[in-house]
Amino acid sequence: NAGVTQTPKFQVLKTGQSMTLQCAQDMNHNSMYWYRQDPGMGLRLIYYSASEGTTDKGEVPNGYNVSRLNKREFSLRLESAAPSQTSVYFCASSEGGGPYYEQYFGPGTRLTVT
Amino acid sequence: KNQVEQSPQSLIILEGKNCTLQCNYTVSPFSNLRWYKQDTGRGPVSLTIMTFSENTKSNGRYTATLDADTKQSSLHITASQLSDSASYICVVSFQTGANNLFFGTGTRLTVIP
């Protein structure tokens, strides 16, 4: 039982390049989330998927797109990377989408955009 | 404005000593409050979760308290160990919705021998 896995662990991009961050969970959770963590700031929600087949914007969605490929997988795409997107990205999952459900986090992807 | 503020930003203590971390929030309506531990280079891991009606919750050497009237919480670590070195993040939830967590910026704890 690996929990939440993310690939890659590290990535360096040039401005304007695109990439997809992958996330998978093996806990049969319905809801999945993408966050970014920047120095001096709390985690901020980019997008979330309350259930398979649905996605919604979070606090900071600009410059990102997501795909809920199936119940296990939730990917985050940067179409044209910008230096402001340099951050650590965390994927999380929970059994349900309400405030009473525990969110389990992956190990993170450290992205640098030059 | 919904906010979660933590203090101190960083803390250094000797191994074996106790410490207390603080969290103040303005999130309303309030659902629950969580404390997470985040080791360097890892994702956050839940330590405790407390609802409005709970004022204390323990997890081993970690004890969280909540005063919903003053909107304050604390995390007390007893007999610290080197492995307690990490960031501790306070997270407060709205009552409804999936997009409902407010994260503090964390307290960076360093335990030295």
CSV table of C-alpha atoms in Angstrom, one decimal:
chain,number,residue,atom,x,y,z
A,1,ASN,CA,0.0,0.0,0.0
A,2,ALA,CA,2.0,3.0,-1.3
A,3,GLY,CA,-0.5,5.7,-0.4
A,4,VAL,CA,-0.1,8.7,-2.7
A,5,THR,CA,2.7,8.6,-5.2
A,6,GLN,CA,4.0,11.5,-7.4
A,7,THR,CA,6.3,11.7,-10.4
A,8,PRO,CA,8.8,13.1,-11.0
A,9,LYS,CA,10.4,14.1,-7.7
A,10,PHE,CA,12.4,16.9,-9.3
A,11,GLN,CA,12.1,18.8,-12.5
A,12,VAL,CA,13.8,21.8,-14.1
A,13,LEU,CA,12.0,23.6,-17.0
A,14,LYS,CA,12.8,26.5,-19.1
A,15,THR,CA,10.3,29.3,-19.4
A,16,GLY,CA,7.6,28.4,-22.0
A,17,GLN,CA,8.1,24.6,-21.8
A,18,SER,CA,5.3,22.3,-20.8
A,19,MET,CA,5.1,19.3,-18.5
A,20,THR,CA,2.7,17.1,-16.7
A,21,LEU,CA,3.0,16.1,-13.0
A,22,GLN,CA,1.6,12.7,-12.3
A,23,CYS,CA,-0.2,11.6,-9.1
A,24,ALA,CA,-1.7,8.2,-8.2
A,25,GLN,CA,-3.3,6.8,-5.0
A,26,ASP,CA,-4.1,3.2,-4.1
A,27,MET,CA,-6.5,3.9,-1.2
A,28,ASN,CA,-9.7,3.9,-3.3
A,29,HIS,CA,-10.3,7.5,-2.4
A,30,ASN,CA,-12.9,9.6,-4.2
A,31,SER,CA,-11.3,13.0,-3.9
A,32,MET,CA,-8.0,14.3,-5.1
A,33,TYR,CA,-6.2,17.6,-4.8
A,34,TRP,CA,-3.2,19.5,-6.2
A,35,TYR,CA,-1.5,22.1,-3.9
A,36,ARG,CA,1.6,24.3,-4.3
A,37,GLN,CA,3.9,25.2,-1.4
A,38,ASP,CA,6.0,28.4,-1.5
A,39,PRO,CA,8.4,29.7,1.1
A,40,GLY,CA,6.7,31.8,3.7
A,41,MET,CA,3.2,30.8,2.5
A,42,GLY,CA,0.8,28.1,3.5
A,43,LEU,CA,-0.2,25.4,1.0
A,44,ARG,CA,-2.5,26.7,-1.6
A,45,LEU,CA,-5.0,24.7,-3.5
A,46,ILE,CA,-4.6,24.7,-7.3
A,47,TYR,CA,-7.3,22.3,-8.4
A,48,TYR,CA,-9.3,19.5,-6.9
A,49,SER,CA,-11.5,16.6,-8.0
A,50,ALA,CA,-14.3,15.8,-5.6
A,51,SER,CA,-15.0,12.6,-7.5
A,52,GLU,CA,-14.1,10.7,-10.6
A,53,GLY,CA,-15.2,12.7,-13.7
A,54,THR,CA,-15.3,16.1,-11.9
A,55,THR,CA,-12.7,18.9,-11.5
A,56,ASP,CA,-12.9,22.3,-9.9
A,57,LYS,CA,-10.6,25.3,-9.5
A,58,GLY,CA,-9.0,26.1,-6.2
A,59,GLU,CA,-7.4,29.3,-5.0
A,60,VAL,CA,-4.6,29.6,-7.6
A,61,PRO,CA,-5.6,27.8,-10.9
A,62,ASN,CA,-4.2,30.2,-13.4
A,63,GLY,CA,-1.5,28.6,-15.7
A,64,TYR,CA,-2.6,25.0,-14.8
A,65,ASN,CA,-4.9,22.4,-16.1
A,66,VAL,CA,-5.8,19.0,-14.6
A,67,SER,CA,-7.2,15.7,-15.7
A,68,ARG,CA,-8.8,13.1,-13.5
A,69,LEU,CA,-7.8,10.1,-15.6
A,70,ASN,CA,-9.6,7.6,-13.5
A,71,LYS,CA,-10.3,7.1,-9.8
A,72,ARG,CA,-6.6,6.5,-9.0
A,73,GLU,CA,-4.9,9.1,-11.1
A,74,PHE,CA,-5.0,12.9,-11.1
A,75,SER,CA,-2.5,14.8,-13.3
A,76,LEU,CA,-1.5,18.5,-13.3
A,77,ARG,CA,-0.3,20.1,-16.5
A,78,LEU,CA,1.7,23.3,-17.0
A,79,GLU,CA,1.1,24.4,-20.6
A,80,SER,CA,3.7,27.2,-20.7
A,81,ALA,CA,5.8,27.3,-17.6
A,82,ALA,CA,6.7,30.6,-16.0
A,83,PRO,CA,9.3,31.4,-13.3
A,84,SER,CA,6.4,32.2,-10.9
A,85,GLN,CA,5.4,28.5,-11.1
A,86,THR,CA,8.7,27.5,-9.4
A,87,SER,CA,7.4,25.7,-6.3
A,88,VAL,CA,6.9,22.4,-4.6
A,89,TYR,CA,3.8,20.7,-5.7
A,90,PHE,CA,1.8,18.2,-3.6
A,91,CYS,CA,-0.9,15.9,-4.5
A,92,ALA,CA,-3.3,14.7,-1.9
A,93,SER,CA,-6.3,12.4,-1.7
A,94,SER,CA,-9.2,11.8,0.7
A,95,GLU,CA,-12.1,9.4,1.0
A,96,GLY,CA,-14.6,12.1,0.6
A,97,GLY,CA,-14.7,15.8,-0.3
A,98,GLY,CA,-16.0,17.4,2.9
A,99,PRO,CA,-14.2,18.9,5.8
A,100,TYR,CA,-14.3,15.8,8.0
A,101,TYR,CA,-12.2,13.7,5.7
A,102,GLU,CA,-8.5,13.2,6.3
A,103,GLN,CA,-6.3,14.3,3.4
A,104,TYR,CA,-3.2,12.1,2.7
A,105,PHE,CA,-0.3,13.8,0.9
A,106,GLY,CA,2.2,12.5,-1.6
A,107,PRO,CA,6.0,13.3,-1.2
A,108,GLY,CA,5.9,16.3,-3.5
A,109,THR,CA,7.5,17.4,-6.8
A,110,ARG,CA,10.1,20.2,-6.6
A,111,LEU,CA,9.8,22.2,-9.8
A,112,THR,CA,12.2,25.0,-10.9
A,113,VAL,CA,11.4,27.2,-13.9
A,114,THR,CA,14.4,29.2,-15.3
B,1,LYS,CA,-10.7,37.4,5.8
B,2,ASN,CA,-10.0,33.8,6.7
B,3,GLN,CA,-6.5,33.4,8.0
B,4,VAL,CA,-4.4,31.0,10.0
B,5,GLU,CA,-1.4,32.4,11.8
B,6,GLN,CA,1.3,30.4,13.6
B,7,SER,CA,4.0,31.3,16.0
B,8,PRO,CA,6.9,31.2,16.4
B,9,GLN,CA,8.1,30.9,12.8
B,10,SER,CA,11.1,28.8,14.0
B,11,LEU,CA,12.2,27.3,17.3
B,12,ILE,CA,15.3,25.5,18.5
B,13,ILE,CA,15.2,23.3,21.6
B,14,LEU,CA,17.4,20.8,23.3
B,15,GLU,CA,16.6,17.1,23.0
B,16,GLY,CA,14.4,16.0,25.9
B,17,LYS,CA,12.9,19.4,26.5
B,18,ASN,CA,9.2,20.3,26.0
B,19,CYS,CA,7.8,23.0,23.7
B,20,THR,CA,4.5,24.6,22.7
B,21,LEU,CA,3.6,25.8,19.2
B,22,GLN,CA,0.7,28.3,18.7
B,23,CYS,CA,-2.0,28.7,16.1
B,24,ASN,CA,-4.5,31.6,15.8
B,25,TYR,CA,-7.3,31.5,13.2
B,26,THR,CA,-10.1,33.7,11.9
B,27,VAL,CA,-11.8,31.0,9.8
B,28,SER,CA,-15.5,31.1,10.1
B,29,PRO,CA,-17.7,29.0,10.1
B,30,PHE,CA,-15.3,26.6,11.8
B,31,SER,CA,-15.4,22.9,11.2
B,32,ASN,CA,-12.2,21.3,12.6
B,33,LEU,CA,-8.6,22.0,13.2
B,34,ARG,CA,-5.7,19.8,12.3
B,35,TRP,CA,-2.0,19.7,13.1
B,36,TYR,CA,0.3,18.2,10.5
B,37,LYS,CA,4.0,17.3,10.7
B,38,GLN,CA,6.1,17.9,7.6
B,39,ASP,CA,9.6,16.5,7.5
B,40,THR,CA,12.1,18.1,5.1
B,41,GLY,CA,11.5,17.0,1.6
B,42,ARG,CA,8.3,15.1,2.4
B,43,GLY,CA,4.5,15.7,2.4
B,44,PRO,CA,2.6,16.7,5.5
B,45,VAL,CA,1.4,13.9,7.8
B,46,SER,CA,-1.6,14.3,10.1
B,47,LEU,CA,-0.9,14.3,13.9
B,48,THR,CA,-4.3,15.3,15.3
B,49,ILE,CA,-7.7,16.5,14.3
B,50,MET,CA,-10.2,18.3,16.6
B,51,THR,CA,-13.8,19.4,16.1
B,52,PHE,CA,-15.5,22.3,17.7
B,53,SER,CA,-16.6,20.4,20.7
B,54,GLU,CA,-13.1,18.9,21.5
B,55,ASN,CA,-10.6,20.9,23.5
B,56,THR,CA,-7.7,18.5,23.7
B,57,LYS,CA,-6.4,15.5,21.6
B,58,SER,CA,-3.3,13.5,22.2
B,59,ASN,CA,-1.1,11.4,19.8
B,60,GLY,CA,1.8,9.9,21.8
B,61,ARG,CA,4.1,12.8,22.9
B,62,TYR,CA,2.0,15.3,20.9
B,63,THR,CA,-1.0,17.0,22.6
B,64,ALA,CA,-3.1,19.6,20.8
B,65,THR,CA,-5.5,21.9,22.6
B,66,LEU,CA,-8.3,24.0,21.1
B,67,ASP,CA,-10.2,27.1,22.4
B,68,ALA,CA,-12.9,27.7,19.9
B,69,ASP,CA,-14.1,30.8,21.8
B,70,THR,CA,-10.7,32.6,21.4
B,71,LYS,CA,-9.9,30.8,18.1
B,72,GLN,CA,-6.6,29.5,19.4
B,73,SER,CA,-4.9,26.2,19.3
B,74,SER,CA,-1.6,24.9,20.6
B,75,LEU,CA,0.5,21.9,20.0
B,76,HIS,CA,2.6,20.7,22.9
B,77,ILE,CA,5.5,18.3,22.3
B,78,THR,CA,6.8,16.4,25.4
B,79,ALA,CA,10.3,15.1,25.8
B,80,SER,CA,11.4,16.1,22.4
B,81,GLN,CA,13.5,13.8,20.2
B,82,LEU,CA,15.8,14.5,17.3
B,83,SER,CA,13.1,13.0,15.0
B,84,ASP,CA,10.7,15.8,16.0
B,85,SER,CA,12.7,18.2,13.9
B,86,ALA,CA,10.2,19.2,11.2
B,87,SER,CA,7.7,21.9,10.3
B,88,TYR,CA,4.4,21.8,12.1
B,89,ILE,CA,1.4,23.1,10.2
B,90,CYS,CA,-1.9,24.2,11.6
B,91,VAL,CA,-4.9,23.7,9.2
B,92,VAL,CA,-8.4,25.0,9.8
B,93,SER,CA,-11.5,23.8,7.9
B,94,PHE,CA,-14.7,25.5,6.8
B,95,GLN,CA,-17.9,23.7,7.7
B,96,THR,CA,-18.7,22.8,4.2
B,97,GLY,CA,-17.3,22.2,0.7
B,98,ALA,CA,-14.3,20.3,-0.7
B,99,ASN,CA,-12.2,23.5,-1.1
B,100,ASN,CA,-12.3,24.2,2.5
B,101,LEU,CA,-8.8,24.0,4.1
B,102,PHE,CA,-6.8,27.0,5.3
B,103,PHE,CA,-3.1,26.3,5.9
B,104,GLY,CA,-0.8,28.1,8.3
B,105,THR,CA,2.7,28.8,7.2
B,106,GLY,CA,4.1,26.4,9.8
B,107,THR,CA,6.6,26.5,12.7
B,108,ARG,CA,10.0,25.1,11.9
B,109,LEU,CA,11.2,23.1,14.9
B,110,THR,CA,14.8,22.0,15.3
B,111,VAL,CA,15.8,19.7,18.1
B,112,ILE,CA,19.5,19.6,18.9
B,113,PRO,CA,21.4,17.0,20.9
